[in-house]
Amino acid sequence: MDKYGLIGFPLGHSFSKSYFNEKFENEGINAKYINFELPSIEGLAEVLDTNPELKGFNVTIPYKEKVISYLDSVSPEANAIGAVNVVKVDHKGNETVLTGYNSDVIGFTKSIEPFLEKCHKKALILGTGGASKAINYGLKSLGLETLFVSRYERPGTIQYDKITPEVIKEYNVIVNCTPVGMYPHVDECPPLPYEAMDTHTLLYDLIYNPDETLFMKKGKEHGATVKNGLEMLLLQAFASWDFWHEEK
C-alpha cells in the first residue's frame, strides 16, 4: 500500500489527512495518508527509513523552510519563494530522492484572482513566516505591489502601529498569514484600523477554522469583500496530488 503524509508540529488541525483518506476511499486508491508529528525536523530521516512505501508528503508549520536542506532538488518556484510544502519521494535502487514544490502559490492565486478588481494595486501581507513568502510571490505574479506587516522592526516591513487609515486606503488588499483569530482564539484579530475599510477593500484570511474570522467580520461590517482559506487548501491538495504523480 502506498503511503502519503504530513510533517509538522503540532498537527492537531490537519486538513490534509481527512481530505486524502476520504479521496482514497472514494476513488478506490490503495493508499493511506498519515500525520507524522515531528518535534524536530531531524526526525524526517527516521520517517523515510521506516516508511519505504512513502510516495510523497506535505510540509506545514514550522518546517516549510527547514525542510529544503534535506531535499535533492527544488522546483524553481519553491526556490524563489524559499519555502516548500510538497515533497515527492522517488526510490531509485537503494537511493531515496526528494523533490520539493510549493502548492501554496497555486492554491492562493487561483482562489484570490476572481476577487481582484482594477482598484486593487497594492497589498499588505500580515506575517513574515513561510506561508507569507508564497503569498508575496503569488500577489506579485498577479501584478500587485506588496508590503509585509510585522510586530517587530525588521527591514522591508511596516509595523502594525504604523498602519494608518491612509495606508488601508492605499493597500486595499490585506492577506492574513498569521494564526491570529484561529480556533480556539476566535475573539482575536490583527490590530488594524478596520473603520478605514470600505467596498474597495479585499480581506483574505488563510485561516479556515472558524470559517469567518473576526478579521473578516470586522472588515465586512465596513463593506469589505472577505474570503477565507478553505478553497486555497482544496486547490493546494489537488496540486499536491499532481506533483506526486507527474512524470519528470
PDB file of C-alpha atoms in Angstrom:
ATOM      1  CA  MET A   1       0.000   0.000   0.000  1.00  0.00           C
ATOM      2  CA  ASP A   2       1.307   3.452  -0.937  1.00  0.00           C
ATOM      3  CA  LYS A   3       1.677   5.984   1.820  1.00  0.00           C
ATOM      4  CA  TYR A   4       1.470   9.763   1.809  1.00  0.00           C
ATOM      5  CA  GLY A   5       1.726  12.038   4.794  1.00  0.00           C
ATOM      6  CA  LEU A   6       2.231  15.348   6.507  1.00  0.00           C
ATOM      7  CA  ILE A   7       5.165  16.552   8.580  1.00  0.00           C
ATOM      8  CA  GLY A   8       4.877  19.456  11.008  1.00  0.00           C
ATOM      9  CA  PHE A   9       4.394  20.265  14.677  1.00  0.00           C
ATOM     10  CA  PRO A  10       1.817  20.325  16.150  1.00  0.00           C
ATOM     11  CA  LEU A  11      -0.646  18.651  13.790  1.00  0.00           C
ATOM     12  CA  GLY A  12      -3.917  18.881  15.698  1.00  0.00           C
ATOM     13  CA  HIS A  13      -5.694  20.816  12.930  1.00  0.00           C
ATOM     14  CA  SER A  14      -4.632  18.811   9.850  1.00  0.00           C
ATOM     15  CA  PHE A  15      -6.996  19.215   6.899  1.00  0.00           C
ATOM     16  CA  SER A  16      -4.860  17.049   4.599  1.00  0.00           C
ATOM     17  CA  LYS A  17      -5.257  13.742   6.432  1.00  0.00           C
ATOM     18  CA  SER A  18      -9.053  13.669   6.308  1.00  0.00           C
ATOM     19  CA  TYR A  19      -9.139  15.054   2.756  1.00  0.00           C
ATOM     20  CA  PHE A  20      -6.729  12.486   1.280  1.00  0.00           C
ATOM     21  CA  ASN A  21      -8.013   9.447   3.168  1.00  0.00           C
ATOM     22  CA  GLU A  22     -11.542  10.293   2.006  1.00  0.00           C
ATOM     23  CA  LYS A  23     -10.259  10.679  -1.567  1.00  0.00           C
ATOM     24  CA  PHE A  24      -8.508   7.278  -1.415  1.00  0.00           C
ATOM     25  CA  GLU A  25     -11.651   5.596  -0.117  1.00  0.00           C
ATOM     26  CA  ASN A  26     -13.988   7.247  -2.642  1.00  0.00           C
ATOM     27  CA  GLU A  27     -11.735   6.587  -5.622  1.00  0.00           C
ATOM     28  CA  GLY A  28     -10.658   3.072  -4.629  1.00  0.00           C
ATOM     29  CA  ILE A  29      -6.984   4.078  -4.372  1.00  0.00           C
ATOM     30  CA  ASN A  30      -4.909   1.611  -2.331  1.00  0.00           C
ATOM     31  CA  ALA A  31      -3.121   4.199  -0.200  1.00  0.00           C
ATOM     32  CA  LYS A  32      -3.257   5.909   3.149  1.00  0.00           C
ATOM     33  CA  TYR A  33      -2.296   9.334   4.458  1.00  0.00           C
ATOM     34  CA  ILE A  34      -0.542   9.600   7.815  1.00  0.00           C
ATOM     35  CA  ASN A  35       0.314  12.510  10.098  1.00  0.00           C
ATOM     36  CA  PHE A  36       3.971  12.484  11.157  1.00  0.00           C
ATOM     37  CA  GLU A  37       4.159  14.850  14.108  1.00  0.00           C
ATOM     38  CA  LEU A  38       7.843  15.752  14.392  1.00  0.00           C
ATOM     39  CA  PRO A  39       9.017  17.792  17.400  1.00  0.00           C
ATOM     40  CA  SER A  40      12.189  18.401  15.362  1.00  0.00           C
ATOM     41  CA  ILE A  41      12.942  18.283  11.604  1.00  0.00           C
ATOM     42  CA  GLU A  42      15.775  15.816  12.363  1.00  0.00           C
ATOM     43  CA  GLY A  43      13.027  13.177  12.731  1.00  0.00           C
ATOM     44  CA  LEU A  44      12.449  13.231   8.955  1.00  0.00           C
ATOM     45  CA  ALA A  45      15.257  10.731   8.283  1.00  0.00           C
ATOM     46  CA  GLU A  46      13.584   8.158  10.522  1.00  0.00           C
ATOM     47  CA  VAL A  47      10.193   8.715   8.844  1.00  0.00           C
ATOM     48  CA  LEU A  48      11.788   7.981   5.453  1.00  0.00           C
ATOM     49  CA  ASP A  49      13.715   4.935   6.763  1.00  0.00           C
ATOM     50  CA  THR A  50      10.705   3.331   8.447  1.00  0.00           C
ATOM     51  CA  ASN A  51       8.198   4.074   5.644  1.00  0.00           C
ATOM     52  CA  PRO A  52       9.675   2.720   2.392  1.00  0.00           C
ATOM     53  CA  GLU A  53       6.167   2.904   0.826  1.00  0.00           C
ATOM     54  CA  LEU A  54       6.080   6.704   1.251  1.00  0.00           C
ATOM     55  CA  LYS A  55       5.492   8.331  -2.155  1.00  0.00           C
ATOM     56  CA  GLY A  56       5.154  11.915  -1.038  1.00  0.00           C
ATOM     57  CA  PHE A  57       4.368  14.211   1.849  1.00  0.00           C
ATOM     58  CA  ASN A  58       3.149  17.690   2.657  1.00  0.00           C
ATOM     59  CA  VAL A  59       5.059  20.075   4.900  1.00  0.00           C
ATOM     60  CA  THR A  60       3.437  22.502   7.318  1.00  0.00           C
ATOM     61  CA  ILE A  61       4.484  24.850  10.131  1.00  0.00           C
ATOM     62  CA  PRO A  62       7.285  25.103  11.251  1.00  0.00           C
ATOM     63  CA  TYR A  63       9.256  23.167   8.609  1.00  0.00           C
ATOM     64  CA  LYS A  64       8.440  24.777   5.234  1.00  0.00           C
ATOM     65  CA  GLU A  65      11.839  26.464   5.152  1.00  0.00           C
ATOM     66  CA  LYS A  66      13.893  23.994   7.207  1.00  0.00           C
ATOM     67  CA  VAL A  67      12.970  21.019   5.002  1.00  0.00           C
ATOM     68  CA  ILE A  68      14.810  22.494   1.993  1.00  0.00           C
ATOM     69  CA  SER A  69      18.255  21.408   3.229  1.00  0.00           C
ATOM     70  CA  TYR A  70      17.025  17.757   3.223  1.00  0.00           C
ATOM     71  CA  LEU A  71      15.935  17.804  -0.434  1.00  0.00           C
ATOM     72  CA  ASP A  72      17.812  16.710  -3.549  1.00  0.00           C
ATOM     73  CA  SER A  73      16.146  19.310  -5.760  1.00  0.00           C
ATOM     74  CA  VAL A  74      13.597  22.108  -5.504  1.00  0.00           C
ATOM     75  CA  SER A  75      11.281  23.499  -8.191  1.00  0.00           C
ATOM     76  CA  PRO A  76      12.227  26.983  -9.479  1.00  0.00           C
ATOM     77  CA  GLU A  77       9.045  28.427  -7.937  1.00  0.00           C
ATOM     78  CA  ALA A  78       9.650  26.930  -4.482  1.00  0.00           C
ATOM     79  CA  ASN A  79      13.258  28.047  -4.735  1.00  0.00           C
ATOM     80  CA  ALA A  80      12.241  31.649  -5.500  1.00  0.00           C
ATOM     81  CA  ILE A  81       9.787  31.612  -2.576  1.00  0.00           C
ATOM     82  CA  GLY A  82      12.220  29.947  -0.178  1.00  0.00           C
ATOM     83  CA  ALA A  83       9.568  27.581   1.175  1.00  0.00           C
ATOM     84  CA  VAL A  84       8.417  24.047   0.312  1.00  0.00           C
ATOM     85  CA  ASN A  85       5.120  22.419   1.282  1.00  0.00           C
ATOM     86  CA  VAL A  86       5.015  19.395  -1.059  1.00  0.00           C
ATOM     87  CA  VAL A  87       7.750  16.760  -1.343  1.00  0.00           C
ATOM     88  CA  LYS A  88       7.781  13.954  -3.907  1.00  0.00           C
ATOM     89  CA  VAL A  89       9.623  10.780  -2.823  1.00  0.00           C
ATOM     90  CA  ASP A  90      11.241   8.660  -5.551  1.00  0.00           C
ATOM     91  CA  HIS A  91      13.115   5.418  -4.903  1.00  0.00           C
ATOM     92  CA  LYS A  92      15.953   4.737  -7.304  1.00  0.00           C
ATOM     93  CA  GLY A  93      17.626   1.481  -6.294  1.00  0.00           C
ATOM     94  CA  ASN A  94      18.807   1.978  -2.726  1.00  0.00           C
ATOM     95  CA  GLU A  95      18.608   5.737  -3.093  1.00  0.00           C
ATOM     96  CA  THR A  96      15.731   7.929  -1.919  1.00  0.00           C
ATOM     97  CA  VAL A  97      15.354  11.103  -3.992  1.00  0.00           C
ATOM     98  CA  LEU A  98      13.359  14.021  -2.583  1.00  0.00           C
ATOM     99  CA  THR A  99      11.974  16.843  -4.760  1.00  0.00           C
ATOM    100  CA  GLY A 100      10.363  19.942  -3.235  1.00  0.00           C
ATOM    101  CA  TYR A 101       7.488  22.047  -4.613  1.00  0.00           C
ATOM    102  CA  ASN A 102       5.220  24.822  -3.382  1.00  0.00           C
ATOM    103  CA  SER A 103       1.462  24.434  -3.851  1.00  0.00           C
ATOM    104  CA  ASP A 104       0.610  27.449  -1.651  1.00  0.00           C
ATOM    105  CA  VAL A 105       1.114  29.782  -4.621  1.00  0.00           C
ATOM    106  CA  ILE A 106      -1.166  27.797  -6.935  1.00  0.00           C
ATOM    107  CA  GLY A 107      -3.914  27.481  -4.323  1.00  0.00           C
ATOM    108  CA  PHE A 108      -3.723  31.133  -3.323  1.00  0.00           C
ATOM    109  CA  THR A 109      -3.529  32.781  -6.756  1.00  0.00           C
ATOM    110  CA  LYS A 110      -6.358  30.678  -8.213  1.00  0.00           C
ATOM    111  CA  SER A 111      -8.628  31.457  -5.265  1.00  0.00           C
ATOM    112  CA  ILE A 112      -7.959  35.212  -4.955  1.00  0.00           C
ATOM    113  CA  GLU A 113      -7.805  36.097  -8.654  1.00  0.00           C
ATOM    114  CA  PRO A 114     -11.600  36.188  -9.244  1.00  0.00           C
ATOM    115  CA  PHE A 115     -11.930  38.791  -6.439  1.00  0.00           C
ATOM    116  CA  LEU A 116      -9.304  41.224  -7.730  1.00  0.00           C
ATOM    117  CA  GLU A 117     -10.556  44.412  -9.344  1.00  0.00           C
ATOM    118  CA  LYS A 118      -8.872  47.312 -11.158  1.00  0.00           C
ATOM    119  CA  CYS A 119      -8.644  49.271  -7.887  1.00  0.00           C
ATOM    120  CA  HIS A 120      -6.542  46.517  -6.260  1.00  0.00           C
ATOM    121  CA  LYS A 121      -2.935  47.506  -6.917  1.00  0.00           C
ATOM    122  CA  LYS A 122      -1.237  47.171  -3.523  1.00  0.00           C
ATOM    123  CA  ALA A 123      -1.440  44.544  -0.793  1.00  0.00           C
ATOM    124  CA  LEU A 124      -0.472  44.217   2.852  1.00  0.00           C
ATOM    125  CA  ILE A 125       0.756  40.777   3.928  1.00  0.00           C
ATOM    126  CA  LEU A 126       0.253  40.203   7.649  1.00  0.00           C
ATOM    127  CA  GLY A 127       3.056  37.979   8.972  1.00  0.00           C
ATOM    128  CA  THR A 128       6.505  37.014   7.724  1.00  0.00           C
ATOM    129  CA  GLY A 129       6.541  33.187   8.029  1.00  0.00           C
ATOM    130  CA  GLY A 130       6.829  30.505   5.328  1.00  0.00           C
ATOM    131  CA  ALA A 131       3.278  30.966   4.025  1.00  0.00           C
ATOM    132  CA  SER A 132       3.690  34.727   3.659  1.00  0.00           C
ATOM    133  CA  LYS A 133       6.581  34.223   1.240  1.00  0.00           C
ATOM    134  CA  ALA A 134       4.365  32.200  -1.091  1.00  0.00           C
ATOM    135  CA  ILE A 135       1.570  34.771  -0.777  1.00  0.00           C
ATOM    136  CA  ASN A 136       4.039  37.535  -1.663  1.00  0.00           C
ATOM    137  CA  TYR A 137       5.206  35.581  -4.718  1.00  0.00           C
ATOM    138  CA  GLY A 138       1.590  34.948  -5.752  1.00  0.00           C
ATOM    139  CA  LEU A 139       0.460  38.569  -5.364  1.00  0.00           C
ATOM    140  CA  LYS A 140       3.441  39.826  -7.335  1.00  0.00           C
ATOM    141  CA  SER A 141       2.718  37.316 -10.097  1.00  0.00           C
ATOM    142  CA  LEU A 142      -0.792  38.835 -10.260  1.00  0.00           C
ATOM    143  CA  GLY A 143       0.743  42.303 -10.667  1.00  0.00           C
ATOM    144  CA  LEU A 144       0.277  43.699  -7.152  1.00  0.00           C
ATOM    145  CA  GLU A 145       2.793  45.660  -5.143  1.00  0.00           C
ATOM    146  CA  THR A 146       3.279  44.169  -1.654  1.00  0.00           C
ATOM    147  CA  LEU A 147       4.315  45.217   1.823  1.00  0.00           C
ATOM    148  CA  PHE A 148       4.916  42.869   4.766  1.00  0.00           C
ATOM    149  CA  VAL A 149       3.479  43.731   8.178  1.00  0.00           C
ATOM    150  CA  SER A 150       5.361  42.568  11.278  1.00  0.00           C
ATOM    151  CA  ARG A 151       5.069  43.088  15.010  1.00  0.00           C
ATOM    152  CA  TYR A 152       8.808  43.738  15.113  1.00  0.00           C
ATOM    153  CA  GLU A 153      11.130  46.246  13.459  1.00  0.00           C
ATOM    154  CA  ARG A 154      12.723  44.495  10.509  1.00  0.00           C
ATOM    155  CA  PRO A 155      13.881  45.637   7.060  1.00  0.00           C
ATOM    156  CA  GLY A 156      11.210  45.859   4.371  1.00  0.00           C
ATOM    157  CA  THR A 157       8.276  45.675   6.780  1.00  0.00           C
ATOM    158  CA  ILE A 158       5.817  48.063   8.370  1.00  0.00           C
ATOM    159  CA  GLN A 159       4.712  47.664  11.996  1.00  0.00           C
ATOM    160  CA  TYR A 160       1.042  47.390  12.975  1.00  0.00           C
ATOM    161  CA  ASP A 161       1.113  50.675  14.883  1.00  0.00           C
ATOM    162  CA  LYS A 162       2.184  52.476  11.681  1.00  0.00           C
ATOM    163  CA  ILE A 163      -0.856  51.309   9.708  1.00  0.00           C
ATOM    164  CA  THR A 164      -2.968  54.433   9.420  1.00  0.00           C
ATOM    165  CA  PRO A 165      -6.357  54.798   7.674  1.00  0.00           C
ATOM    166  CA  GLU A 166      -4.390  56.264   4.730  1.00  0.00           C
ATOM    167  CA  VAL A 167      -2.309  53.071   4.466  1.00  0.00           C
ATOM    168  CA  ILE A 168      -5.532  50.997   4.449  1.00  0.00           C
ATOM    169  CA  LYS A 169      -6.916  53.114   1.587  1.00  0.00           C
ATOM    170  CA  GLU A 170      -3.724  52.674  -0.431  1.00  0.00           C
ATOM    171  CA  TYR A 171      -3.103  48.995   0.339  1.00  0.00           C
ATOM    172  CA  ASN A 172      -6.677  47.814  -0.063  1.00  0.00           C
ATOM    173  CA  VAL A 173      -5.880  44.093  -0.364  1.00  0.00           C
ATOM    174  CA  ILE A 174      -4.938  42.587   3.015  1.00  0.00           C
ATOM    175  CA  VAL A 175      -3.926  38.955   3.439  1.00  0.00           C
ATOM    176  CA  ASN A 176      -3.692  37.465   6.932  1.00  0.00           C
ATOM    177  CA  CYS A 177      -0.868  34.886   7.051  1.00  0.00           C
ATOM    178  CA  THR A 178      -0.752  34.811  10.874  1.00  0.00           C
ATOM    179  CA  PRO A 179      -2.584  32.374  13.185  1.00  0.00           C
ATOM    180  CA  VAL A 180      -4.342  35.315  14.914  1.00  0.00           C
ATOM    181  CA  GLY A 181      -8.058  34.550  15.088  1.00  0.00           C
ATOM    182  CA  MET A 182      -7.711  30.799  14.524  1.00  0.00           C
ATOM    183  CA  TYR A 183      -9.821  28.437  16.636  1.00  0.00           C
ATOM    184  CA  PRO A 184      -9.908  28.390  19.669  1.00  0.00           C
ATOM    185  CA  HIS A 185      -8.803  32.071  19.789  1.00  0.00           C
ATOM    186  CA  VAL A 186     -11.782  33.249  17.747  1.00  0.00           C
ATOM    187  CA  ASP A 187     -12.135  36.540  19.645  1.00  0.00           C
ATOM    188  CA  GLU A 188      -8.765  37.842  18.384  1.00  0.00           C
ATOM    189  CA  CYS A 189      -7.913  39.753  15.223  1.00  0.00           C
ATOM    190  CA  PRO A 190      -4.926  41.625  13.794  1.00  0.00           C
ATOM    191  CA  PRO A 191      -4.790  45.210  15.144  1.00  0.00           C
ATOM    192  CA  LEU A 192      -5.833  47.305  12.131  1.00  0.00           C
ATOM    193  CA  PRO A 193      -7.933  50.464  11.624  1.00  0.00           C
ATOM    194  CA  TYR A 194     -10.937  48.486  10.326  1.00  0.00           C
ATOM    195  CA  GLU A 195     -13.089  51.648  10.275  1.00  0.00           C
ATOM    196  CA  ALA A 196     -10.973  52.879   7.299  1.00  0.00           C
ATOM    197  CA  MET A 197     -12.099  49.930   5.154  1.00  0.00           C
ATOM    198  CA  ASP A 198     -14.812  50.215   2.513  1.00  0.00           C
ATOM    199  CA  THR A 199     -16.232  48.433  -0.551  1.00  0.00           C
ATOM    200  CA  HIS A 200     -12.821  48.674  -2.281  1.00  0.00           C
ATOM    201  CA  THR A 201     -11.142  46.628   0.487  1.00  0.00           C
ATOM    202  CA  LEU A 202     -10.466  42.925  -0.042  1.00  0.00           C
ATOM    203  CA  LEU A 203      -9.610  40.857   3.039  1.00  0.00           C
ATOM    204  CA  TYR A 204      -8.252  37.340   2.551  1.00  0.00           C
ATOM    205  CA  ASP A 205      -7.619  35.126   5.584  1.00  0.00           C
ATOM    206  CA  LEU A 206      -5.542  31.953   5.232  1.00  0.00           C
ATOM    207  CA  ILE A 207      -7.416  30.636   8.282  1.00  0.00           C
ATOM    208  CA  TYR A 208     -10.417  28.375   7.579  1.00  0.00           C
ATOM    209  CA  ASN A 209     -11.440  27.499  11.162  1.00  0.00           C
ATOM    210  CA  PRO A 210     -13.642  29.386  12.036  1.00  0.00           C
ATOM    211  CA  ASP A 211     -14.960  29.947   8.516  1.00  0.00           C
ATOM    212  CA  GLU A 212     -15.468  33.626   9.314  1.00  0.00           C
ATOM    213  CA  THR A 213     -12.716  35.082  11.499  1.00  0.00           C
ATOM    214  CA  LEU A 214     -13.051  38.304  13.479  1.00  0.00           C
ATOM    215  CA  PHE A 215     -10.670  39.902  10.914  1.00  0.00           C
ATOM    216  CA  MET A 216     -13.187  39.062   8.167  1.00  0.00           C
ATOM    217  CA  LYS A 217     -16.212  40.041  10.264  1.00  0.00           C
ATOM    218  CA  LYS A 218     -14.841  43.477  11.157  1.00  0.00           C
ATOM    219  CA  GLY A 219     -13.919  44.202   7.541  1.00  0.00           C
ATOM    220  CA  LYS A 220     -17.319  43.051   6.296  1.00  0.00           C
ATOM    221  CA  GLU A 221     -19.049  45.478   8.684  1.00  0.00           C
ATOM    222  CA  HIS A 222     -17.409  48.312   6.719  1.00  0.00           C
ATOM    223  CA  GLY A 223     -18.256  46.895   3.280  1.00  0.00           C
ATOM    224  CA  ALA A 224     -15.081  44.899   2.579  1.00  0.00           C
ATOM    225  CA  THR A 225     -15.136  41.759   0.439  1.00  0.00           C
ATOM    226  CA  VAL A 226     -13.861  38.827   2.508  1.00  0.00           C
ATOM    227  CA  LYS A 227     -12.610  35.305   1.787  1.00  0.00           C
ATOM    228  CA  ASN A 228     -11.210  32.525   3.960  1.00  0.00           C
ATOM    229  CA  GLY A 229      -8.531  29.951   3.175  1.00  0.00           C
ATOM    230  CA  LEU A 230     -10.655  26.840   2.559  1.00  0.00           C
ATOM    231  CA  GLU A 231     -10.685  26.993  -1.237  1.00  0.00           C
ATOM    232  CA  MET A 232      -6.929  27.624  -1.210  1.00  0.00           C
ATOM    233  CA  LEU A 233      -6.489  24.449   0.871  1.00  0.00           C
ATOM    234  CA  LEU A 234      -8.545  22.373  -1.548  1.00  0.00           C
ATOM    235  CA  LEU A 235      -6.665  23.724  -4.557  1.00  0.00           C
ATOM    236  CA  GLN A 236      -3.367  23.043  -2.742  1.00  0.00           C
ATOM    237  CA  ALA A 237      -4.419  19.447  -2.127  1.00  0.00           C
ATOM    238  CA  PHE A 238      -5.224  18.973  -5.843  1.00  0.00           C
ATOM    239  CA  ALA A 239      -1.819  20.462  -6.715  1.00  0.00           C
ATOM    240  CA  SER A 240      -0.011  18.174  -4.206  1.00  0.00           C
ATOM    241  CA  TRP A 241      -1.544  15.120  -5.861  1.00  0.00           C
ATOM    242  CA  ASP A 242      -0.444  16.388  -9.296  1.00  0.00           C
ATOM    243  CA  PHE A 243       3.132  16.981  -8.078  1.00  0.00           C
ATOM    244  CA  TRP A 244       3.333  13.480  -6.586  1.00  0.00           C
ATOM    245  CA  HIS A 245       2.160  11.899  -9.828  1.00  0.00           C
ATOM    246  CA  GLU A 246       3.721  13.971 -12.563  1.00  0.00           C
ATOM    247  CA  GLU A 247       6.352  12.261 -14.632  1.00  0.00           C
ATOM    248  CA  LYS A 248       9.677  14.069 -14.723  1.00  0.00           C
TER     249      LYS A 248
END
